[in-house]
XYZ file of C-alpha atoms in Angstrom:
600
model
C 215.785 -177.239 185.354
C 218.880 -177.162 184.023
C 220.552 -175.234 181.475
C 223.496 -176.911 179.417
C 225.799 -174.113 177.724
C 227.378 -177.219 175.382
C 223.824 -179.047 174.368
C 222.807 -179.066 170.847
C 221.027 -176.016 170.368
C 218.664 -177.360 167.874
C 217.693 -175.999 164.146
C 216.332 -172.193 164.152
C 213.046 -171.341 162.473
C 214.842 -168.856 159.919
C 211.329 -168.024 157.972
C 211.103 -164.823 160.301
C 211.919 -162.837 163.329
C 208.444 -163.725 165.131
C 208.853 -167.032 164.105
C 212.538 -167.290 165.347
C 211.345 -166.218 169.405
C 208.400 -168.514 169.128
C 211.472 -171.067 168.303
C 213.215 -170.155 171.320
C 210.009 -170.760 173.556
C 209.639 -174.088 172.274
C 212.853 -175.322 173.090
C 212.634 -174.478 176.871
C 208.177 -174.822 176.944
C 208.178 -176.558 179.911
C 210.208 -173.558 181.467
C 208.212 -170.535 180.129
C 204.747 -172.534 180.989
C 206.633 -172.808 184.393
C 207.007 -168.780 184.341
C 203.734 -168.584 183.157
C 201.686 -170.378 185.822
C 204.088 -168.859 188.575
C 203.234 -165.135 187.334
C 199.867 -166.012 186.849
C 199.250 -166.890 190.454
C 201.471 -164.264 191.924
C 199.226 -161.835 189.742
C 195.996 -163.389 190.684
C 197.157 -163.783 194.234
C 197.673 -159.850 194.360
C 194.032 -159.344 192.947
C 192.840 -161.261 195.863
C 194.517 -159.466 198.571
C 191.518 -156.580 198.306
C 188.641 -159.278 198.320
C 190.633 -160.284 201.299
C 190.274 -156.955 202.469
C 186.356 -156.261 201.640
C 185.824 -159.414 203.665
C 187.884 -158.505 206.495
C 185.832 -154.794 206.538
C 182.216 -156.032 205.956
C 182.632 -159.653 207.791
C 184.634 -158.311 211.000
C 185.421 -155.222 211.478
C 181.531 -153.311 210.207
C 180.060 -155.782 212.656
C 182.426 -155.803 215.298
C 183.448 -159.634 215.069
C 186.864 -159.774 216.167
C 186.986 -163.722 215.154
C 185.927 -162.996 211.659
C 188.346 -160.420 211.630
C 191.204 -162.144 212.531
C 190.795 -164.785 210.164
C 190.496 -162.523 207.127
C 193.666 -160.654 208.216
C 195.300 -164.330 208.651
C 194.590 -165.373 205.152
C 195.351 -162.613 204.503
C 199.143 -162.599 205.765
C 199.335 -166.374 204.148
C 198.920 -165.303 200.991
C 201.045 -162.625 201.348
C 203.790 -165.005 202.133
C 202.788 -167.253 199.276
C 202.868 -164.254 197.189
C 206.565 -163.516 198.128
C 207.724 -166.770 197.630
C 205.827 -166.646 194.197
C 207.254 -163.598 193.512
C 211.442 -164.968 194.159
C 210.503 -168.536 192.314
C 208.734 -166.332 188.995
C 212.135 -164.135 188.925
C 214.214 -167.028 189.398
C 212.692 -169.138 186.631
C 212.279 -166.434 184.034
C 216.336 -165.571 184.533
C 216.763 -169.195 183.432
C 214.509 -168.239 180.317
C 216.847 -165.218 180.163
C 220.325 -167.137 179.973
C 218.634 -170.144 178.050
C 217.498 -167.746 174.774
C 221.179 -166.092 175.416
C 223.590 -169.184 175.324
C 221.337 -170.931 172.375
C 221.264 -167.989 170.205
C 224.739 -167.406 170.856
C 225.916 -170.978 169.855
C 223.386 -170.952 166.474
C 225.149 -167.585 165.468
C 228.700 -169.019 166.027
C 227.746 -172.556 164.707
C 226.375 -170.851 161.802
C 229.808 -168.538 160.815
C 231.756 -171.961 161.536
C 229.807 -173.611 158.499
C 229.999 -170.345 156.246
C 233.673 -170.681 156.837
C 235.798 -168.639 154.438
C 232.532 -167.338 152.514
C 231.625 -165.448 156.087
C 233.426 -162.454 155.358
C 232.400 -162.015 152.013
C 228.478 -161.769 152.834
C 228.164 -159.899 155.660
C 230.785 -157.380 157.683
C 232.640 -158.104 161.097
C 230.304 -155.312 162.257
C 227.327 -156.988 161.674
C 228.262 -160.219 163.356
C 229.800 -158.024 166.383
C 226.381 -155.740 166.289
C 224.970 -159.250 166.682
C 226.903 -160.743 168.908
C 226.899 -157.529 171.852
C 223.724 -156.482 171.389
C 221.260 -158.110 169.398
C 221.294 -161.464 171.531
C 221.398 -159.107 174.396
C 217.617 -158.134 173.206
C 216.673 -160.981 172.070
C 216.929 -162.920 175.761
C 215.731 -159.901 177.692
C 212.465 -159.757 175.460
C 211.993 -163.583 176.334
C 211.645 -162.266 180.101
C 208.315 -160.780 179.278
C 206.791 -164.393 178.347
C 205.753 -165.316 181.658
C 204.846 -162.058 182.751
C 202.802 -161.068 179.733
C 200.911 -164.465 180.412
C 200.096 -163.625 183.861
C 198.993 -160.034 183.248
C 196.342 -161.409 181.038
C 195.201 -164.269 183.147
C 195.295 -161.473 186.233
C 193.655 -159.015 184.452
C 190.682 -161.074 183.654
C 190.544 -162.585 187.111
C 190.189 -158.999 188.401
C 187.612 -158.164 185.416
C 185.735 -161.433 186.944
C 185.791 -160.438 190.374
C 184.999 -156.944 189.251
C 181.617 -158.268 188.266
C 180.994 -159.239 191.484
C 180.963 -155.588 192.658
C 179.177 -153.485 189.372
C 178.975 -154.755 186.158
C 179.767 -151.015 185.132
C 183.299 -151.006 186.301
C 183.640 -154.522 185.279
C 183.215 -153.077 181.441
C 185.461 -150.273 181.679
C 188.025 -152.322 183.719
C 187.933 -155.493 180.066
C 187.648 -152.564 177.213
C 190.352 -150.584 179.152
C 193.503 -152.632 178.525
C 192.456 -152.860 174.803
C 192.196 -149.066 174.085
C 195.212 -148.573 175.543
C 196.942 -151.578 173.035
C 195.450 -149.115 170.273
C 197.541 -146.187 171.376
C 199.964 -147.482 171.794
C 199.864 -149.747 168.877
C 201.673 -147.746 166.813
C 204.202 -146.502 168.513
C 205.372 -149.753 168.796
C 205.459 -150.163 164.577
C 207.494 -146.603 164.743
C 210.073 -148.378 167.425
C 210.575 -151.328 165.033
C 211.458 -149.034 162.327
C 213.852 -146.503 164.292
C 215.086 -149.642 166.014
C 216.439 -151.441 162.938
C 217.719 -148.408 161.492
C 219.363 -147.685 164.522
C 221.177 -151.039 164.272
C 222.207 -150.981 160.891
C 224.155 -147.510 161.511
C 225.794 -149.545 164.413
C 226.840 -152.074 162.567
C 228.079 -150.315 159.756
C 230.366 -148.048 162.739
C 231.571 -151.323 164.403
C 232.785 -152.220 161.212
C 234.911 -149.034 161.135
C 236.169 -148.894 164.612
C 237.569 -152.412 163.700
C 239.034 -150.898 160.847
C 240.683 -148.292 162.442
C 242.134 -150.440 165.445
C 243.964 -152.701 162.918
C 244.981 -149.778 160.501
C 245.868 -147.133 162.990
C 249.785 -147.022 162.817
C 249.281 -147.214 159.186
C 247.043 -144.440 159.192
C 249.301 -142.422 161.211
C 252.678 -143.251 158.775
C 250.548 -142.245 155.974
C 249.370 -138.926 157.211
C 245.621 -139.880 156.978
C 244.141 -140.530 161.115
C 242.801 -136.891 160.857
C 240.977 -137.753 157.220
C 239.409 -140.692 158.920
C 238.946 -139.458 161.943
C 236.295 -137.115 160.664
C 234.771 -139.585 158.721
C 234.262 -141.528 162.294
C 232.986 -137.994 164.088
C 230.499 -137.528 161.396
C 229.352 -141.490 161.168
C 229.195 -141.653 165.157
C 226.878 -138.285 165.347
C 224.637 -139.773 162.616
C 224.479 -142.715 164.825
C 223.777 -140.863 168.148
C 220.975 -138.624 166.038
C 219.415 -141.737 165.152
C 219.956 -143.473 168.896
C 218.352 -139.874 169.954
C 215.243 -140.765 167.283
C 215.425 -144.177 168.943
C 215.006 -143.453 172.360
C 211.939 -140.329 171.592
C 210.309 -143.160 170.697
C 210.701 -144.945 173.726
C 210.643 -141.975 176.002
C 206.607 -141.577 174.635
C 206.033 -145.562 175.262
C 207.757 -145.507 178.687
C 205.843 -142.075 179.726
C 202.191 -142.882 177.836
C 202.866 -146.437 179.643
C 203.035 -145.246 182.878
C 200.285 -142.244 182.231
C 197.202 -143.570 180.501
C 196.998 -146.846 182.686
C 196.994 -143.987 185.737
C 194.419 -142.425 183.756
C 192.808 -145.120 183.379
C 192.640 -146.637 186.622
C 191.340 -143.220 188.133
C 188.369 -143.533 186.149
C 187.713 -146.893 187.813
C 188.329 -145.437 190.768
C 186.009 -142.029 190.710
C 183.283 -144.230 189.447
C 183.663 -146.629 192.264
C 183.429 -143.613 194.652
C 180.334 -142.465 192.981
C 178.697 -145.925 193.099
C 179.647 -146.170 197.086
C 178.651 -142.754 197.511
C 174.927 -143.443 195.922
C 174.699 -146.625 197.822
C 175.221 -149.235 195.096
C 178.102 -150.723 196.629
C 179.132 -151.274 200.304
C 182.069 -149.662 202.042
C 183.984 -152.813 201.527
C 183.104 -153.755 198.423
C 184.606 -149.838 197.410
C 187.521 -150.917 199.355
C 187.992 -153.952 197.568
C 187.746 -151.476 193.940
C 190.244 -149.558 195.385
C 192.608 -152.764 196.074
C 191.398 -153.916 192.538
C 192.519 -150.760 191.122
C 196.006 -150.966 192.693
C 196.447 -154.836 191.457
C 195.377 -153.912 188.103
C 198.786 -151.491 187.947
C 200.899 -154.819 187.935
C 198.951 -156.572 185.026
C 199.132 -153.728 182.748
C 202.051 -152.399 183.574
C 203.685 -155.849 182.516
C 201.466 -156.156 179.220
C 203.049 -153.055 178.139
C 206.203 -154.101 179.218
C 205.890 -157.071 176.763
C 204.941 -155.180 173.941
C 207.843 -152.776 174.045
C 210.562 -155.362 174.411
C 208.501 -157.670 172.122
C 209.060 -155.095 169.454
C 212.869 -154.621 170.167
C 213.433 -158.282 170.623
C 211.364 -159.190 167.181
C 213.746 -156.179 165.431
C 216.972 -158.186 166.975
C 215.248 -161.843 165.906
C 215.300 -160.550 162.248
C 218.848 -159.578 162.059
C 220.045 -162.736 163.833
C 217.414 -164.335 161.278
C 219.418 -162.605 158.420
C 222.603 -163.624 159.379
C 221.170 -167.309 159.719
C 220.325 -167.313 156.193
C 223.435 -166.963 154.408
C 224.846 -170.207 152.912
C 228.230 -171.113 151.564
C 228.713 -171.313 148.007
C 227.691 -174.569 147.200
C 230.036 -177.460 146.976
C 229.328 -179.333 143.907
C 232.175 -181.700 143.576
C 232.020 -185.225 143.045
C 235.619 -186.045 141.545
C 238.200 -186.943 143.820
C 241.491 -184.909 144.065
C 244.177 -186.556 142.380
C 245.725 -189.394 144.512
C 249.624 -188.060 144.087
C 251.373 -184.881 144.110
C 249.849 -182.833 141.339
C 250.402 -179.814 139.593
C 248.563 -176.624 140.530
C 247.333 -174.427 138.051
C 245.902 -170.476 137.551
C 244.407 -169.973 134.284
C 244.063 -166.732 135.204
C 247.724 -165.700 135.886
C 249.320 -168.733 133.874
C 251.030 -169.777 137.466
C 252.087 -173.595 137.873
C 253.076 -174.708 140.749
C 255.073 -177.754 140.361
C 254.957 -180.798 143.287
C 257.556 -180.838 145.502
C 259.068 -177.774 145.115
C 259.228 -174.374 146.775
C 257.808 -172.043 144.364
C 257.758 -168.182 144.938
C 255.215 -165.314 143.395
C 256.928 -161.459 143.032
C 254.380 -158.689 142.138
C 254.442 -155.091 143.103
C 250.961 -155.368 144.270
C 250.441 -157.832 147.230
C 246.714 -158.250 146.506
C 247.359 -159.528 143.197
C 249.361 -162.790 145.153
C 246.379 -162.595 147.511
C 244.070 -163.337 144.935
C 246.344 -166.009 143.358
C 246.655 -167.832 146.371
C 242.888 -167.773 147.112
C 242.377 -169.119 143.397
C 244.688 -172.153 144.377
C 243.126 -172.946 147.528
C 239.011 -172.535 146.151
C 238.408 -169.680 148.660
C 237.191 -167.997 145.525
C 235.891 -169.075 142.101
C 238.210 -169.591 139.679
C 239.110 -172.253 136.952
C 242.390 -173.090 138.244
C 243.116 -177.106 138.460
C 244.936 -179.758 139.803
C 246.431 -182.501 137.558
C 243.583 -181.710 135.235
C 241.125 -181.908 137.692
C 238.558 -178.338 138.191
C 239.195 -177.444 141.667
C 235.498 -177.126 141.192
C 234.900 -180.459 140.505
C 236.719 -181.759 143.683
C 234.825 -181.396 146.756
C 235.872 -178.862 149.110
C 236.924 -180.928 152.271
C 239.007 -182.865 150.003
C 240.938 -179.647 149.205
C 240.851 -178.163 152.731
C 242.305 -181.395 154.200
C 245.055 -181.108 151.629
C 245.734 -177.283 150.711
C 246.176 -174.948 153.664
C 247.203 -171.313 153.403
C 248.681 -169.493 155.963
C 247.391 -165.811 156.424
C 249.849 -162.704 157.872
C 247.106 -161.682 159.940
C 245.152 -165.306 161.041
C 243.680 -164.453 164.646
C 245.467 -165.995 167.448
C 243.321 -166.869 170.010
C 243.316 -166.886 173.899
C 245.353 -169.400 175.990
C 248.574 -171.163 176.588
C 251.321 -170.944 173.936
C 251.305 -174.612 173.457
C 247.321 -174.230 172.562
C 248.314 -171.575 170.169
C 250.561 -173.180 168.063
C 249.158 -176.340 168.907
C 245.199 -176.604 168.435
C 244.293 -179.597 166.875
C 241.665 -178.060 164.583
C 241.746 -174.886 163.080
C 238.934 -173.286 161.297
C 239.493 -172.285 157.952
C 240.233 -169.197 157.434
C 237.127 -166.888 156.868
C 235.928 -168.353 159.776
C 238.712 -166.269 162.178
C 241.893 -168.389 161.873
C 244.192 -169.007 159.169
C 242.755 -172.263 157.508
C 241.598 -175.905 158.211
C 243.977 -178.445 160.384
C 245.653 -181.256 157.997
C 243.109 -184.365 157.935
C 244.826 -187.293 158.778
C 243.935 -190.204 156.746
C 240.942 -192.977 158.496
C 243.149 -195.701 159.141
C 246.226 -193.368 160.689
C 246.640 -193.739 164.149
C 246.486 -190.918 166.794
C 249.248 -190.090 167.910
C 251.112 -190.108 171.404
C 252.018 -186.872 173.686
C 255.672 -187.432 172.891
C 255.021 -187.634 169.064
C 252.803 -184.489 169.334
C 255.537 -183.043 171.684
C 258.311 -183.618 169.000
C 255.961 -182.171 166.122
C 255.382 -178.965 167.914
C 258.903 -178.449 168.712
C 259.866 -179.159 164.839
C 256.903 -176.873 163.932
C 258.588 -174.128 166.370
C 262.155 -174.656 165.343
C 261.110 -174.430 161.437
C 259.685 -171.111 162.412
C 262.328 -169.954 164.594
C 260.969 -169.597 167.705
C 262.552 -170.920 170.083
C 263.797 -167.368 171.451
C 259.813 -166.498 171.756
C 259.203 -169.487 174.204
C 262.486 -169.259 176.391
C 261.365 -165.386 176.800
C 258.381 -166.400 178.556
C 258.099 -167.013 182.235
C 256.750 -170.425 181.863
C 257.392 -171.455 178.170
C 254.465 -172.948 176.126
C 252.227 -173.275 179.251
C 252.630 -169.172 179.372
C 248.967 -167.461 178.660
C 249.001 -165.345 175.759
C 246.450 -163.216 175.289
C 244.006 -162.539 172.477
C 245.433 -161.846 169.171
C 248.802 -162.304 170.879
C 248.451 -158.783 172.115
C 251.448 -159.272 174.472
C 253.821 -160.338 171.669
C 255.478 -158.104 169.389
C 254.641 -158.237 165.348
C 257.645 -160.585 164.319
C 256.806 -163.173 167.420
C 253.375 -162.818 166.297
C 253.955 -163.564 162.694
C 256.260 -166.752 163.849
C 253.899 -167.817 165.967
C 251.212 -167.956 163.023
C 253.923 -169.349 160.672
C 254.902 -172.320 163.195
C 251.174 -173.092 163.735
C 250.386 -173.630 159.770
C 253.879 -175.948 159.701
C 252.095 -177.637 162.432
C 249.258 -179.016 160.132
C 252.307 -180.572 157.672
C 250.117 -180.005 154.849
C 250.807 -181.275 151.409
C 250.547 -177.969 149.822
C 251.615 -175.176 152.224
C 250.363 -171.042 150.229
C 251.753 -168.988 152.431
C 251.711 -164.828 152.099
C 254.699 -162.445 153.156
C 255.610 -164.944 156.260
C 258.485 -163.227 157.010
C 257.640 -159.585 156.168
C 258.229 -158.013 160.386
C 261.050 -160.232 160.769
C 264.453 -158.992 160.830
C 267.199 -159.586 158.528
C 268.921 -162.251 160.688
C 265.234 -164.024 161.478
C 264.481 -163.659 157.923
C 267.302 -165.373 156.917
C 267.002 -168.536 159.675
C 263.402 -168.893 159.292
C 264.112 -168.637 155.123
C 266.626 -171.639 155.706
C 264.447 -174.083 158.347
C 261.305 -173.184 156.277
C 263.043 -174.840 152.813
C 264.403 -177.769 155.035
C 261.443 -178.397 156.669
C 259.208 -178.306 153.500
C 261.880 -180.012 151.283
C 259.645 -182.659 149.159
C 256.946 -181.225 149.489
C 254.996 -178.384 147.787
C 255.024 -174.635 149.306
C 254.225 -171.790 147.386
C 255.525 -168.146 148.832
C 253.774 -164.750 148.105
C 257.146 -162.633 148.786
C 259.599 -159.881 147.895
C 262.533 -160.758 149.896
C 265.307 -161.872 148.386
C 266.290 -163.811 151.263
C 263.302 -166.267 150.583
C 263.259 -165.770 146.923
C 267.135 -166.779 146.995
C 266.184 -170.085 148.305
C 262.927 -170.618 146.164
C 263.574 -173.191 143.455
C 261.455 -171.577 141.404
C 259.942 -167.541 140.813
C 257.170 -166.526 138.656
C 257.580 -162.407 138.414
C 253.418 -161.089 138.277
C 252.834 -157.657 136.338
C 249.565 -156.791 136.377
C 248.402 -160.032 138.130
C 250.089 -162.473 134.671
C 253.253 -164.163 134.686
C 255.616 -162.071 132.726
C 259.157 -164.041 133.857
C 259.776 -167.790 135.224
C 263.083 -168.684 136.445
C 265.400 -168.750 139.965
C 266.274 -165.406 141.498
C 269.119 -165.353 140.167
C 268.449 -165.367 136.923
C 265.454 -163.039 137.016
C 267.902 -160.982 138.626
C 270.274 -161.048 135.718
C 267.303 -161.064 132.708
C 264.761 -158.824 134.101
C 264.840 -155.171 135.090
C 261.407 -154.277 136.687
C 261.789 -157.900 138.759
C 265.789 -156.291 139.723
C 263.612 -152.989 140.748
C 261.559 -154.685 142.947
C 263.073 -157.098 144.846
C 266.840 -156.177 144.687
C 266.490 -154.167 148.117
C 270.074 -154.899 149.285
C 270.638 -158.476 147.119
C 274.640 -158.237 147.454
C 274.056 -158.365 151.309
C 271.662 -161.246 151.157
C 274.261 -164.319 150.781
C 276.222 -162.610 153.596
C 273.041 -162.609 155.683
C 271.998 -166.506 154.613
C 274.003 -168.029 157.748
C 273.275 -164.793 160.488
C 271.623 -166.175 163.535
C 268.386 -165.093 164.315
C 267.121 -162.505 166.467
């Protein structure tokens, strides 16, 4: 049986966490019913090792019949070695269970944040989804494990209650009602688990959230003055954590030790009444052998059934948050206009911004968010009445827009691989969806085109940006591995990196926010000159307060308070308007000298 990590991994039962691991089974029966009839036998095979054994002692060795005796202790070897290789093919096929449940719930969580898209991180947290993706999958595939197992322990244990009643129908009765008084002691302790376990996970989420936090924000935190503030935040978050982990495993501690205890318990009794029955003559010697061997094979069969139930519960706790997660849904896409066939006007209601076709437009305000928000507005990554031509964004349907309006985020995630990939992917998820928004859709009838045409894009794409400096740094140029998030690149190659991979896409309207804000003066300046050139007829809007791109924007709309208070060119805003001088006029005289500089 093979397992395909790239297969279709189906549609999830979402109605509930019980239903959701039944789902898994079913996608992989023939490979748990495999497990199952392998543990089975190995189970029932152990069982008949002491009937082996009572034979062997009342057939050949009581009466001194060496023949007899040596062909009990023969079958008895065989199944022995049956048994082992039960034993390695069981393990074997229940790993494959294991890694099955693990790759498919891993690609329906993934496939699932792909569709949500840019409405991901507005539903749920990046701890949640990272809480899911360590740990709760993790649990999930383990508990599967216990399938074929749990099968086998019951088909063992009433193969031993059968042969049981071949011996004394008394221990026969306490060996069947055992089992079951033990499932109502420990019955709810297992509830309790589910409880502390989901509470548990919540808290863990809610932390991996904030050590996410805190690794992007750090040097922030630092220039500001606040790590110590949050740092005792954390301390006092983590210890509620580890109080409820401590909660967590109690629990377990008093499964784990009543699990190992009362089936002890339990199996003495079988075995003092067995004694008593041998001693009074009701059984033979090897029939009180055989209880004994019965008593020893019954540790394996309930040993595994409350195996199952434990990671049962933790597996059905794990099922329910993966379930959660598998419920959200993008807002729905209603639109059944089309987007107007030529270059059209944009439009914010909300701010009064208009961003004519064709031209490179630039938004000033002394609070970036309020850009942010503008952008998002323009681009439908959040409700909004803005329009194009004097069409509701609303109306239009969304890969219509996403194939046409592209923004370009500071902080997009760069992903593993070779430069070239980086800069180069053919498809992008939008942004939301961990990358800085959708690759340009080239129209049906287009054809694909050839290495050396995607070869000459890149390098335009790269040159816009000015970046050439990044890839003749490397040892091997584009092919050179970079490694997640760029790690190994400082913040301005970073930022021109993103910035080269969104001029890439060519889109018709390019939103881009603070593109150039950890470049240099010089870089500023080149990047401010290629980005116009490369863009010229076509329409790029700029969330910016450097007057090195706002120099070059043909046209600025000056925000206060999130509303257009001033429209015009730099330079006249410049001369007209005071609070737009204030903010932007960092070292203006300077600027024109700096237009030509080379970049660094």
């Amino acid at each position: 049986m093979r397992i395909d990590a790239y297969e279709d991994p189906g549609t999830p039962d979402r109605r509930g966490g019980w239903r959701y691991l039944a789902w898994l089974v079913r996608r992989q029966w023939p490979r748990c019913l495999a497990g199952a009839v392998l543990a089975s036998v190995w189970m029932v095979l152990l069982a008949a090792t002491p009937y082996l054994t009572a034979r062997a002692v009342d057939h050949g060795l009581e009466p001194g019949d060496m023949g007899a005796l040596a062909v009990w202790t023969g079958a008895m070897v065989a199944v022995g070695g049956v048994n082992a290789w039960l034993g390695v093919m069981r393990h074997r096929t229940m790993t494959k269970v294991r890694m099955d449940a693990n790759f498919r719930t891993v690609k329906v969580v993934v496939g699932h944040a792909t569709r949500l898209g840019a409405a991901l991180r507005g539903q749920v947290g990046t701890g949640e989804v990272v809480t899911i993706g360590v740990g709760d999958v993790q649990t999930i595939s383990t508990s599967l494990t216990a399938v074929g197992p749990g099968v086998g322990a019951i088909v063992a244990y009433a193969a031993v209650g059968g042969l049981m009643l071949s011996v004394s129908t008394r221990l026969a009765l306490v060996v069947l009602l055992g089992v079951p008084v033990l499932g109502l002691l420990l019955g709810p302790l297992m509830g309790r688990l589910q409880g502390r376990e989901a509470e548990y996970r919540e808290r863990q989420s809610v932390l991996t959230a904030r050590i996410g936090d805190l690794a992007g924000g750090l040097r922030v935190l630092n220039g500001l003055g606040g790590k110590g503030l949050v740092a005792d935040a954390f301390h006092r978050d983590s210890g509620r954590l580890r109080e409820q982990g401590y909660r967590v495993g109690a629990v377990t501690s008093w499964i784990q030790a009543l699990g190992v205890g009362l089936p002890m318990l339990f199996l003495a009794l079988v075995t003092w009444l067995g004694a008593r029955q041998a001693a009074q003559g009701h059984i033979s010697v090897g029939e009180l052998v055989s209880v004994y061997g019965y008593v020893v094979a019954l540790g394996w069969p309930v040993a595994f059934l409350i195996e199952m139930g434990h990671q049962l519960s933790r597996g059905v706790v794990a099922a329910r948050r993966v379930v959660a997660f598998l419920r959200l849904e993008p807002a729905p896409d209603e639109g059944t206009r089309d987007a107007p066939a030529e270059p059209s006007v944009l439009h914010d209601p909300a701010s009064g911004v208009r961003i004519t076709p064709g031209r490179l437009t630039a938004l000033v305000t002394t609070h970036p968010s309020d850009a942010t928000d503008i952008l998002d507005r323009l681009a439908r990554y959040t409700p909004s009445n803005a329009t194009w031509g004097d069409i509701p964004l609303t109306d239009i349907p969304l890969p219509q827009i996403r194939s046409r309006i592209l923004i370009a985020d500071p902080e997009a995630d760069l992903f593993a691989g070779t430069l070239s990939t980086v800069i180069g992917a053919q498809e992008m998820p939008a942004r939301g969806a961990g990358n800085c928004a959708t690759s340009h859709t080239a129209p049906a009838d287009a054809q694909p085109p050839t290495g050396a045409d995607e070869l000459a894009h890149l390098t335009q794409a790269i040159h816009a940006a000015a970046a050439e400096d990044i890839i003749r740094a490397l040892p091997d140029g584009l092919k050179t591995p970079v490694a997640a998030q760029a790690r190994d690149l400082s913040g301005g190659q970073r930022q021109r990196i993103r910035l080269a991979r969104a001029l890439l896409t060519d889109p018709e309207i390019l939103l881009a926010a603070e593109p150039t804000s950890a470049l240099d003066a010089h870089t500023e300046a080149t990047v401010a000159d290629r980005l116009k050139q490369a863009r010229r007829g076509r329409t790029t809007v700029l969330a910016a307060t450097s007057p090195l791109l706002l120099a070059r924007a043909d046209v600025v709309h000056h925000l206060v308070d999130g509303k257009v208070a001033a429209t015009g060119t730099h330079r006249e805003l410049l001369d007209t308007e005071p609070g737009y001088r204030a903010l932007v006029a960092r070292d203006d005289e300077g600027a024109d000298e700096e237009e030509g500089a080379p970049a660094r």
